[in-house]
PDB file of C-alpha atoms in Angstrom:
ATOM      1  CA  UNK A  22       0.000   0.000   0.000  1.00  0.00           C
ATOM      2  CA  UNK A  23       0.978   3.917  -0.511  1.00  0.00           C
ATOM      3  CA  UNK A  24       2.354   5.221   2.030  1.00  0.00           C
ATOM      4  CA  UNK A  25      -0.622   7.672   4.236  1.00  0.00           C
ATOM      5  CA  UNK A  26       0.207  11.187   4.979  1.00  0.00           C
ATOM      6  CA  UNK A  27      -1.269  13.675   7.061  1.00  0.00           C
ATOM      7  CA  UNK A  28      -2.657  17.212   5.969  1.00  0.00           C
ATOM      8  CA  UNK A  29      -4.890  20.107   6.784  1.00  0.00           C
ATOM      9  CA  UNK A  30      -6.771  21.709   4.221  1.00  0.00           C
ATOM     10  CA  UNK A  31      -6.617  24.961   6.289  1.00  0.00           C
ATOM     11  CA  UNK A  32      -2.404  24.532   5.479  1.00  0.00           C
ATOM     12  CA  UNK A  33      -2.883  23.823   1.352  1.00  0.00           C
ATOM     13  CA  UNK A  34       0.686  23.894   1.606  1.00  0.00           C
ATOM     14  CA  UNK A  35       0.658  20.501   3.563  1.00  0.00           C
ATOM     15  CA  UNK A  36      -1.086  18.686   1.165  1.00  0.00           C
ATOM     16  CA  UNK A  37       1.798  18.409  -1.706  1.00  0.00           C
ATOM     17  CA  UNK A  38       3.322  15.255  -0.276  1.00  0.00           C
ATOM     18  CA  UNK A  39      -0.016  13.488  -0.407  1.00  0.00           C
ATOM     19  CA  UNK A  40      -0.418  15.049  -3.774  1.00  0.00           C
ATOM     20  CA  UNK A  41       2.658  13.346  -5.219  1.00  0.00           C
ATOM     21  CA  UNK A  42       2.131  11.268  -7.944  1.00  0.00           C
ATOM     22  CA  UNK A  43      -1.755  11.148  -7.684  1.00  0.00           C
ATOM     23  CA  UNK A  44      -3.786  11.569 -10.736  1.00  0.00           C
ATOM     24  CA  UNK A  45      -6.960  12.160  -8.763  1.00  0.00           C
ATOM     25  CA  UNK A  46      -8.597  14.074  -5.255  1.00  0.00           C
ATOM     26  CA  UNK A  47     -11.448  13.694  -3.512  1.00  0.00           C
ATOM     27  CA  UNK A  48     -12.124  16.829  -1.572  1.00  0.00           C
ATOM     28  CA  UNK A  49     -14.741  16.781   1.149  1.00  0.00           C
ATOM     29  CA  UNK A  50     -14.813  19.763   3.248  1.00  0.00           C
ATOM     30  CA  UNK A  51     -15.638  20.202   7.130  1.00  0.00           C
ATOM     31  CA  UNK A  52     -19.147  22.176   7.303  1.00  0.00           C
ATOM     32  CA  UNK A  53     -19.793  24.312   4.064  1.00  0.00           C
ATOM     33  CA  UNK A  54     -15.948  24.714   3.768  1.00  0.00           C
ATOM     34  CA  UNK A  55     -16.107  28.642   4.363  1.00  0.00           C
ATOM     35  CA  UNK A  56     -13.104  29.015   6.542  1.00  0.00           C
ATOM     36  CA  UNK A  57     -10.672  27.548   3.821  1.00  0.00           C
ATOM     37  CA  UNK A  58      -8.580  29.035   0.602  1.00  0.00           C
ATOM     38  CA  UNK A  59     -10.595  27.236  -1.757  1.00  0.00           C
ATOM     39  CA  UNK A  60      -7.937  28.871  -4.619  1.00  0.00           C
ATOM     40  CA  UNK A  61      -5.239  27.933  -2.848  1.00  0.00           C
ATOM     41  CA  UNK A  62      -6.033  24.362  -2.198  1.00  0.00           C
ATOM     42  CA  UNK A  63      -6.846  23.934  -6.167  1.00  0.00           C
ATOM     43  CA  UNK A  64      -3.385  25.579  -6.864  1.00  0.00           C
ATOM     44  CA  UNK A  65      -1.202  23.221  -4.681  1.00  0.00           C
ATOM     45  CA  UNK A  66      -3.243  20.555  -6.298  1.00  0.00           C
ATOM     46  CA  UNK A  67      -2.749  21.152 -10.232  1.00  0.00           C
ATOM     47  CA  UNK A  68       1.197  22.295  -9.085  1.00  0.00           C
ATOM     48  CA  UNK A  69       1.109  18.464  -7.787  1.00  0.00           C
ATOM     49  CA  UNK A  70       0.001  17.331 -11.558  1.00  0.00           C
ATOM     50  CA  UNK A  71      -3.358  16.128  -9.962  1.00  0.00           C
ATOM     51  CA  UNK A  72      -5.768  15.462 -13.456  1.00  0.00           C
ATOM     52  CA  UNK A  73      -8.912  15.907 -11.760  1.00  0.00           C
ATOM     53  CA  UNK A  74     -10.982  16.679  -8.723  1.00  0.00           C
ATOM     54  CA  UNK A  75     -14.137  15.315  -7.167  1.00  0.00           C
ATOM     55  CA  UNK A  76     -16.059  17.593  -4.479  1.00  0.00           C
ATOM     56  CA  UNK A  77     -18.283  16.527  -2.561  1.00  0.00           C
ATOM     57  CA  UNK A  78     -21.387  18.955  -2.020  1.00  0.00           C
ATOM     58  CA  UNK A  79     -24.737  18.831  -0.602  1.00  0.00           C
ATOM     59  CA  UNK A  80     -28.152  18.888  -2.923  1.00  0.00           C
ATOM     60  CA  UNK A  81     -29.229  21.616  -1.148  1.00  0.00           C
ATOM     61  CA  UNK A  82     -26.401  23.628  -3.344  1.00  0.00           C
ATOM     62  CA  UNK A  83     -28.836  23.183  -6.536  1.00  0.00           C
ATOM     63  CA  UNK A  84     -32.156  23.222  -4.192  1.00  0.00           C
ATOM     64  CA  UNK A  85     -31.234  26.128  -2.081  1.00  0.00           C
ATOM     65  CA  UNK A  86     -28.089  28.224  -3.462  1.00  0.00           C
ATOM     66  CA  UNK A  87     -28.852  31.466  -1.929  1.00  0.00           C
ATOM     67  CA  UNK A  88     -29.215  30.281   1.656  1.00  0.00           C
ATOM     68  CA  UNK A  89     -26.388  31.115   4.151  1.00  0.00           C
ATOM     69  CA  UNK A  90     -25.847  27.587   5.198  1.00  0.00           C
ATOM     70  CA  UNK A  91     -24.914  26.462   1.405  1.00  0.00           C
ATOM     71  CA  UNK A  92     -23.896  29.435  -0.191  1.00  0.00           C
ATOM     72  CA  UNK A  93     -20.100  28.371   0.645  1.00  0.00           C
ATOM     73  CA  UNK A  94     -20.655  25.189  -1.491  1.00  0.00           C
ATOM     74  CA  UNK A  95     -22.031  26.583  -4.195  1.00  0.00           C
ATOM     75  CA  UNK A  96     -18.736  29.071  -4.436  1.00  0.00           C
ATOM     76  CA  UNK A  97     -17.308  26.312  -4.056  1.00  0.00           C
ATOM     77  CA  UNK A  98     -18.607  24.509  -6.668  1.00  0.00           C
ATOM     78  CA  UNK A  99     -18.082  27.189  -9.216  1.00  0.00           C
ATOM     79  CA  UNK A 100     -14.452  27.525  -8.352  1.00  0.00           C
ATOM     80  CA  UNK A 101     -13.639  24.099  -8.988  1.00  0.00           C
ATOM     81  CA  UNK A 102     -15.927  24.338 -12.135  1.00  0.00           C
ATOM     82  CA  UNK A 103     -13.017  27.447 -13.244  1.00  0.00           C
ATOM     83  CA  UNK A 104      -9.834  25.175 -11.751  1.00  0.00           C
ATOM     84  CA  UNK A 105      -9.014  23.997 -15.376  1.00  0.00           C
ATOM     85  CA  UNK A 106      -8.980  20.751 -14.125  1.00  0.00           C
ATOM     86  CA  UNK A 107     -11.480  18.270 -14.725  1.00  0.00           C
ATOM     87  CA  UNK A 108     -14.070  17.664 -12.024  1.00  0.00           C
ATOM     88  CA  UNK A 109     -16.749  15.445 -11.038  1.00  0.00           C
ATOM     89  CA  UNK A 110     -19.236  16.845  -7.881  1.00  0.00           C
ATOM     90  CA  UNK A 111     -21.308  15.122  -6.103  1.00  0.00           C
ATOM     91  CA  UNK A 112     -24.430  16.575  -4.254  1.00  0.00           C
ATOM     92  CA  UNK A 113     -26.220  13.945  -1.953  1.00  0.00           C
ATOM     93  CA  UNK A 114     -29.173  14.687   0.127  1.00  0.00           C
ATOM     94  CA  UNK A 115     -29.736  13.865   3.426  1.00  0.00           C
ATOM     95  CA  UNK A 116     -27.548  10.794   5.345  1.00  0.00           C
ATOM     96  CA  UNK A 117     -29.250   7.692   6.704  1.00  0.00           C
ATOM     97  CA  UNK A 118     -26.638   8.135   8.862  1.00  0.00           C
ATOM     98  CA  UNK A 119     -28.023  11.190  10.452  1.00  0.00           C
ATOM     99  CA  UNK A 120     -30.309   8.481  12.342  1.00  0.00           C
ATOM    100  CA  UNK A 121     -27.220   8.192  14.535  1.00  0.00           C
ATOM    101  CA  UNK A 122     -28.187  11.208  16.377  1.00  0.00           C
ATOM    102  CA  UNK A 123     -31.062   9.362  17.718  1.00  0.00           C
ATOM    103  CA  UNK A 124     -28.521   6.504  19.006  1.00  0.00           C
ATOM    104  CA  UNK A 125     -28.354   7.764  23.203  1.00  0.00           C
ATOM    105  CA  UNK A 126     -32.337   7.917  22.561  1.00  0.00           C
ATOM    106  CA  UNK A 127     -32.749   4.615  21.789  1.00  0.00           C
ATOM    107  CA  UNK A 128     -30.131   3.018  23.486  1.00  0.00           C
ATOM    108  CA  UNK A 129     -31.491   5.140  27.251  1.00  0.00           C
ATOM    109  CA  UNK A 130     -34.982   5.020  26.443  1.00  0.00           C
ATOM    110  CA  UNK A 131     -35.940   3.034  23.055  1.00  0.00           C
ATOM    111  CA  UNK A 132     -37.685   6.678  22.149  1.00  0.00           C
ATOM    112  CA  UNK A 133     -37.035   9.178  19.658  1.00  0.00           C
ATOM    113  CA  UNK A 134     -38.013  12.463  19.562  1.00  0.00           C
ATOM    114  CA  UNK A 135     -37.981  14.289  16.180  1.00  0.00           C
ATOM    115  CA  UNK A 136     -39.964  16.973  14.169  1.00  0.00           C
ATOM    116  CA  UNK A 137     -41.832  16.086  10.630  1.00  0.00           C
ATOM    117  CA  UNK A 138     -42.898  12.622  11.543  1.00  0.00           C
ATOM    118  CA  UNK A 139     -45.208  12.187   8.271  1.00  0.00           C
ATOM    119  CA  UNK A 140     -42.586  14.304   5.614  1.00  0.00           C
ATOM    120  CA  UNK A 141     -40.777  11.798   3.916  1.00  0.00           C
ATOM    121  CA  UNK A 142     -37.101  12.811   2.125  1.00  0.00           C
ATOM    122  CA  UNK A 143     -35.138  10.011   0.538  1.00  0.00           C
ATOM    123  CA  UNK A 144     -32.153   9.607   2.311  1.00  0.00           C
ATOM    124  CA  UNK A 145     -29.037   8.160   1.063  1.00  0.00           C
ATOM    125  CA  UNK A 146     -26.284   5.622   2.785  1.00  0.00           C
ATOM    126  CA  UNK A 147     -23.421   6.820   3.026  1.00  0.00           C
ATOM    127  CA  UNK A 148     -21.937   3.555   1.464  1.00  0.00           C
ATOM    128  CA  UNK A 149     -23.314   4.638  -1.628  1.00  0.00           C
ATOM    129  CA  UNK A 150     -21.715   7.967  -1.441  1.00  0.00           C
ATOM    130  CA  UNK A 151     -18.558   6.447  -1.255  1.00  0.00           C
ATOM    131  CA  UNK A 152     -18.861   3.936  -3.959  1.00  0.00           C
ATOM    132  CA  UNK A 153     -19.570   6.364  -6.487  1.00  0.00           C
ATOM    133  CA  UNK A 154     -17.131   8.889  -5.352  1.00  0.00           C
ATOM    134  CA  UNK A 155     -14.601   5.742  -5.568  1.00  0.00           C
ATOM    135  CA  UNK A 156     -16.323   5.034  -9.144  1.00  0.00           C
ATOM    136  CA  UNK A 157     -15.873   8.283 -10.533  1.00  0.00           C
ATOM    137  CA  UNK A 158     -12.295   8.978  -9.310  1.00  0.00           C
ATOM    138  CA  UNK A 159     -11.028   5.975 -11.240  1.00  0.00           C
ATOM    139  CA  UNK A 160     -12.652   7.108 -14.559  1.00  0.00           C
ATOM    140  CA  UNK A 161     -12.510  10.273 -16.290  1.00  0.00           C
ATOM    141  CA  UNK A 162     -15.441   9.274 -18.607  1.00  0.00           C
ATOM    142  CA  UNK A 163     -17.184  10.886 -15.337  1.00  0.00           C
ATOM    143  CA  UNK A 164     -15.867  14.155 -15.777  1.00  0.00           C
ATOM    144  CA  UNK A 165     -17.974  17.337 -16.018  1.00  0.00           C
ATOM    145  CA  UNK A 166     -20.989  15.651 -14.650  1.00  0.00           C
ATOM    146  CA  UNK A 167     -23.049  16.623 -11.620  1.00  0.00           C
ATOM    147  CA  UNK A 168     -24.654  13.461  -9.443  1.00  0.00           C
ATOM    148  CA  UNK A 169     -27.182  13.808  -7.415  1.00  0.00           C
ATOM    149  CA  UNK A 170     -27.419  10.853  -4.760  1.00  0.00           C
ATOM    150  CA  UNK A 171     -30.436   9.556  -2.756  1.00  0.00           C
ATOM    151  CA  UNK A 172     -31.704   6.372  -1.765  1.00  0.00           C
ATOM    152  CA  UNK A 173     -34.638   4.841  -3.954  1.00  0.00           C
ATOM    153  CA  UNK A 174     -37.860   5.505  -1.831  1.00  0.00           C
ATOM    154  CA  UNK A 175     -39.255   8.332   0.494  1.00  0.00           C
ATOM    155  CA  UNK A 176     -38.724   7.612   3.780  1.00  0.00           C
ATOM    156  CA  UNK A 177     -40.247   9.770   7.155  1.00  0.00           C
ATOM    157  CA  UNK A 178     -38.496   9.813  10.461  1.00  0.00           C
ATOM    158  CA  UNK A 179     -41.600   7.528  11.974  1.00  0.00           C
ATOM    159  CA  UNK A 180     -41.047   4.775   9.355  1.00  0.00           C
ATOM    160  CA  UNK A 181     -37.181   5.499   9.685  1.00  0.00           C
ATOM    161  CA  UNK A 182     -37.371   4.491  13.358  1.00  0.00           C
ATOM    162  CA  UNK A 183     -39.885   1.714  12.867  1.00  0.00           C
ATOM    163  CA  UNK A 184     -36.761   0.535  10.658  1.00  0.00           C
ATOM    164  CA  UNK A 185     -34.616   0.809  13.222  1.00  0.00           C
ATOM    165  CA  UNK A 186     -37.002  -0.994  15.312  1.00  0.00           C
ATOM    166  CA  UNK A 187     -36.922  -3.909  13.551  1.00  0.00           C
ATOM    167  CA  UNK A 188     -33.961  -3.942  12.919  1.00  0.00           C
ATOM    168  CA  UNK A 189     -32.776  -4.268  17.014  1.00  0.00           C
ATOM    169  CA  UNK A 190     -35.642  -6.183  17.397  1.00  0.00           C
ATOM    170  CA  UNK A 191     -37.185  -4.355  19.789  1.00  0.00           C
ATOM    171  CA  UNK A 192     -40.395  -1.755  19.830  1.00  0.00           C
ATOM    172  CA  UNK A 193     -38.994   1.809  19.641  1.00  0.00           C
ATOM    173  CA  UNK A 194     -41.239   4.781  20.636  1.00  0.00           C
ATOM    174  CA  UNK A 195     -41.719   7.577  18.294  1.00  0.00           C
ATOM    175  CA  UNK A 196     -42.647  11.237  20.070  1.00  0.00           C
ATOM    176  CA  UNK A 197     -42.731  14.161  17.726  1.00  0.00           C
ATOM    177  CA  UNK A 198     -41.535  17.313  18.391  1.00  0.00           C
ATOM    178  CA  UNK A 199     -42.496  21.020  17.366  1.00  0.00           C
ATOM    179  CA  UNK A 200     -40.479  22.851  15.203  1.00  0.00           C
ATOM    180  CA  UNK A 201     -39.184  24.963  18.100  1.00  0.00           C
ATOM    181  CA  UNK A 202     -38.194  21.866  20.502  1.00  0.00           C
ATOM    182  CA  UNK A 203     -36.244  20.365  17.499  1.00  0.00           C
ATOM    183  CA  UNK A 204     -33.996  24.202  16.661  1.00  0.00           C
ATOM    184  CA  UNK A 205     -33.594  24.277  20.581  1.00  0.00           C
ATOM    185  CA  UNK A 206     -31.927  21.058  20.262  1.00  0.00           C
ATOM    186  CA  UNK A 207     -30.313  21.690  16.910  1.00  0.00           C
ATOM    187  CA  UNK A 208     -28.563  24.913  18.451  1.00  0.00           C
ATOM    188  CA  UNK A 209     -26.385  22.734  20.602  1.00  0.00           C
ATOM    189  CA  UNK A 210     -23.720  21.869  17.977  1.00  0.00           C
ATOM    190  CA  UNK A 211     -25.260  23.349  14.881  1.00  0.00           C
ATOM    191  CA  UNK A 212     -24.325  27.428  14.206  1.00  0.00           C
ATOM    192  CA  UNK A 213     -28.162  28.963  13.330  1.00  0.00           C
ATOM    193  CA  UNK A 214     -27.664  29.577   9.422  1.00  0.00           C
ATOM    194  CA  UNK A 215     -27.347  25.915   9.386  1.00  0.00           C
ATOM    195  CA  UNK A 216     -29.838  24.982  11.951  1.00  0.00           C
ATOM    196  CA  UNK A 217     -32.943  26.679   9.858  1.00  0.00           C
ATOM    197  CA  UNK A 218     -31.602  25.075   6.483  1.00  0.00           C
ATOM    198  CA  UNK A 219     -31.806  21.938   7.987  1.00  0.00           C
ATOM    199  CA  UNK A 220     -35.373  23.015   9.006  1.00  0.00           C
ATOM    200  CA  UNK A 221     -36.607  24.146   6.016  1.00  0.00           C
ATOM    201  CA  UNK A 222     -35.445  21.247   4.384  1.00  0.00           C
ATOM    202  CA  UNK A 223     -36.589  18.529   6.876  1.00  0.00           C
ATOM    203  CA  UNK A 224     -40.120  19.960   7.010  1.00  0.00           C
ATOM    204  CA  UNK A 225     -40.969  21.824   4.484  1.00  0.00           C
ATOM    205  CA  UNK A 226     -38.576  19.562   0.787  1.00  0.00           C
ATOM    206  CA  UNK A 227     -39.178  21.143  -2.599  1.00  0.00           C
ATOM    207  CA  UNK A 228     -40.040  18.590  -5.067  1.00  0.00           C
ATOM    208  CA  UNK A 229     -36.304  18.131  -5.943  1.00  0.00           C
ATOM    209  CA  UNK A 230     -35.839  17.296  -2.470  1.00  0.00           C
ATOM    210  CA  UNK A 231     -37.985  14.834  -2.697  1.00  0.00           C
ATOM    211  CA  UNK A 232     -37.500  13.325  -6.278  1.00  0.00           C
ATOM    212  CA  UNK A 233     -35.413   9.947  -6.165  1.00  0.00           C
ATOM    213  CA  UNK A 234     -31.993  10.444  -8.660  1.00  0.00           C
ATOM    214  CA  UNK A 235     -31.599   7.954 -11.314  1.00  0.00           C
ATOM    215  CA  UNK A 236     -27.583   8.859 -10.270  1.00  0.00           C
ATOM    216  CA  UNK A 237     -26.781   6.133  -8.061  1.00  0.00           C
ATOM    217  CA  UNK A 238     -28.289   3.592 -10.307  1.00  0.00           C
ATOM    218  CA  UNK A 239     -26.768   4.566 -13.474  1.00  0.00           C
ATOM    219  CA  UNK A 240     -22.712   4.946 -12.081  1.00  0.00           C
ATOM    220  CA  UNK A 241     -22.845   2.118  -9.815  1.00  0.00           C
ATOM    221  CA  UNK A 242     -25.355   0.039 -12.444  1.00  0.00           C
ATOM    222  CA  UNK A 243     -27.401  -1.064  -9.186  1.00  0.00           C
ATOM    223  CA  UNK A 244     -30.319   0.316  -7.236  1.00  0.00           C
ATOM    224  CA  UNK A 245     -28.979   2.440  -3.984  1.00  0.00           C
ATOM    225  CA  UNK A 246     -29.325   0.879  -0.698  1.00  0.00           C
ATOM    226  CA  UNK A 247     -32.781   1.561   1.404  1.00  0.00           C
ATOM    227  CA  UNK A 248     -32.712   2.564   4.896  1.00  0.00           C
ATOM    228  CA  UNK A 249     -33.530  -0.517   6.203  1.00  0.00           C
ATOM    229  CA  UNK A 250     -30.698  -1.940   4.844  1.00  0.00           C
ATOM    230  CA  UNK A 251     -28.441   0.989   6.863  1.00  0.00           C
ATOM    231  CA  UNK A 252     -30.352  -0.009   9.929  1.00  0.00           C
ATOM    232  CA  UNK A 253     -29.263  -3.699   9.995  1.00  0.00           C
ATOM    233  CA  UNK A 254     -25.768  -2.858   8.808  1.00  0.00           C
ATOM    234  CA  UNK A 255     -25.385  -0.135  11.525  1.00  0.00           C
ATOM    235  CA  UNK A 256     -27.842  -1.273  14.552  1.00  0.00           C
ATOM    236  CA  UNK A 257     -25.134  -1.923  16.893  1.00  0.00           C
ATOM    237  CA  UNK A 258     -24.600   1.605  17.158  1.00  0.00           C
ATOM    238  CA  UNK A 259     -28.603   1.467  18.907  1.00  0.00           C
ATOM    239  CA  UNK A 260     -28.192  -1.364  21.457  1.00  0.00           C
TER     240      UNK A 260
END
């Protein structure tokens, strides 16, 4: 194996040795990536000879450009679009994962408390994520595209825990919460740009956010994985 090295994308300068010699980067930045030389980083990288770049991004960048929790992205996204190099970004929705804020819940009390019950959004595993970002960093007939990613059906947070239910085996409570209970909670660890896109996007999708991507299916030439299947793979995290 390569040897690994260690970088900080808020120190481009640190990433040339892990640069050397690699046709390809995936770049996946921490929150919307607004704290970092976005220039910089993409000048270290074609200096290293790098061919092309994938970025990871959210949906909401296409859904909801102007907001102030995904305007960074979108910048972003347009200067990778300008980098000369050849680029590949992908923009998944919402995480199955996600469901592993409700792990203390279940584990303490086999409850979970969440807003929306009934609005269904079709979440993606992050699995799939990574096999097409692995897909489309191999092969530059991938280049210049945009992928969307989500999973193949609607899914609420009550049938999302009812998942999760059978999937430990045991009966899990569902208690919804108001709007406000939920952004109280949310305000813990999320800054409040961020807090009301996740929201406005949780309870009130557009019809993109709702429609299911043909994106997964046609790179990785098989359906994406359903929530359920994310449950059993991941229910240890709930016992």
């Amino acid at each position: 194996m390569p040897p690994a090295h260690r970088a900080d994308l808020e120190r481009p300068e640190s990433l040339r040795p892990a640069l050397a010699g690699a046709e390809a980067l995936f770049l996946l930045v921490e929150g919307a990536g607004a704290h970092l030389d976005v220039p910089e980083i993409l000048r270290v990288t074609t200096d290293a000879g790098v061919k092309r770049i994938v970025l990871q991004s959210s949906q909401a960048v296409g859904t909801r450009p102007g907001t102030a929790s995904h305007a960074p992205l979108h910048a972003i996204e347009e200067q990778v679009r300008r980098s000369g190099l050849d680029w590949t970004i992908l923009r998944p929705g919402g995480f199955a994962s996600n469901a592993l804020g409700w792990a203390d819940q279940v584990r303490n009390g086999r409850t979970v408390a969440a807003p929306f019950g009934e609005v269904g959004l079709p979440v993606i595993d992050p699995d799939d994520i990574a096999e097409v970002a692995a897909v489309v960093l191999r092969d530059d007939a991938h280049a210049g595209r945009t992928y969307e990613l989500t999973g193949p059906a609607l899914s609420t947070p009550r049938e999302r825990v009812a998942d999760l239910a059978t999937a430990l085996g045991e009966p899990i409570s569902f208690v919804e919460q108001t709007p406000d209970e939920a952004r109280e909670q949310l305000l813990r660890f999320m800054p409040p740009p961020v807090v009301e896109g996740t929201l406005a996007i949780i309870g009130a999708p557009t019809a993109r956010e709702q429609r299911i991507s043909p994106d997964v299916s046609e790179v990785l030439g098989r359906p994406p994985r359903p929530f359920a299947a994310w449950a059993e793979r991941d229910v240890d995290a709930f016992r």
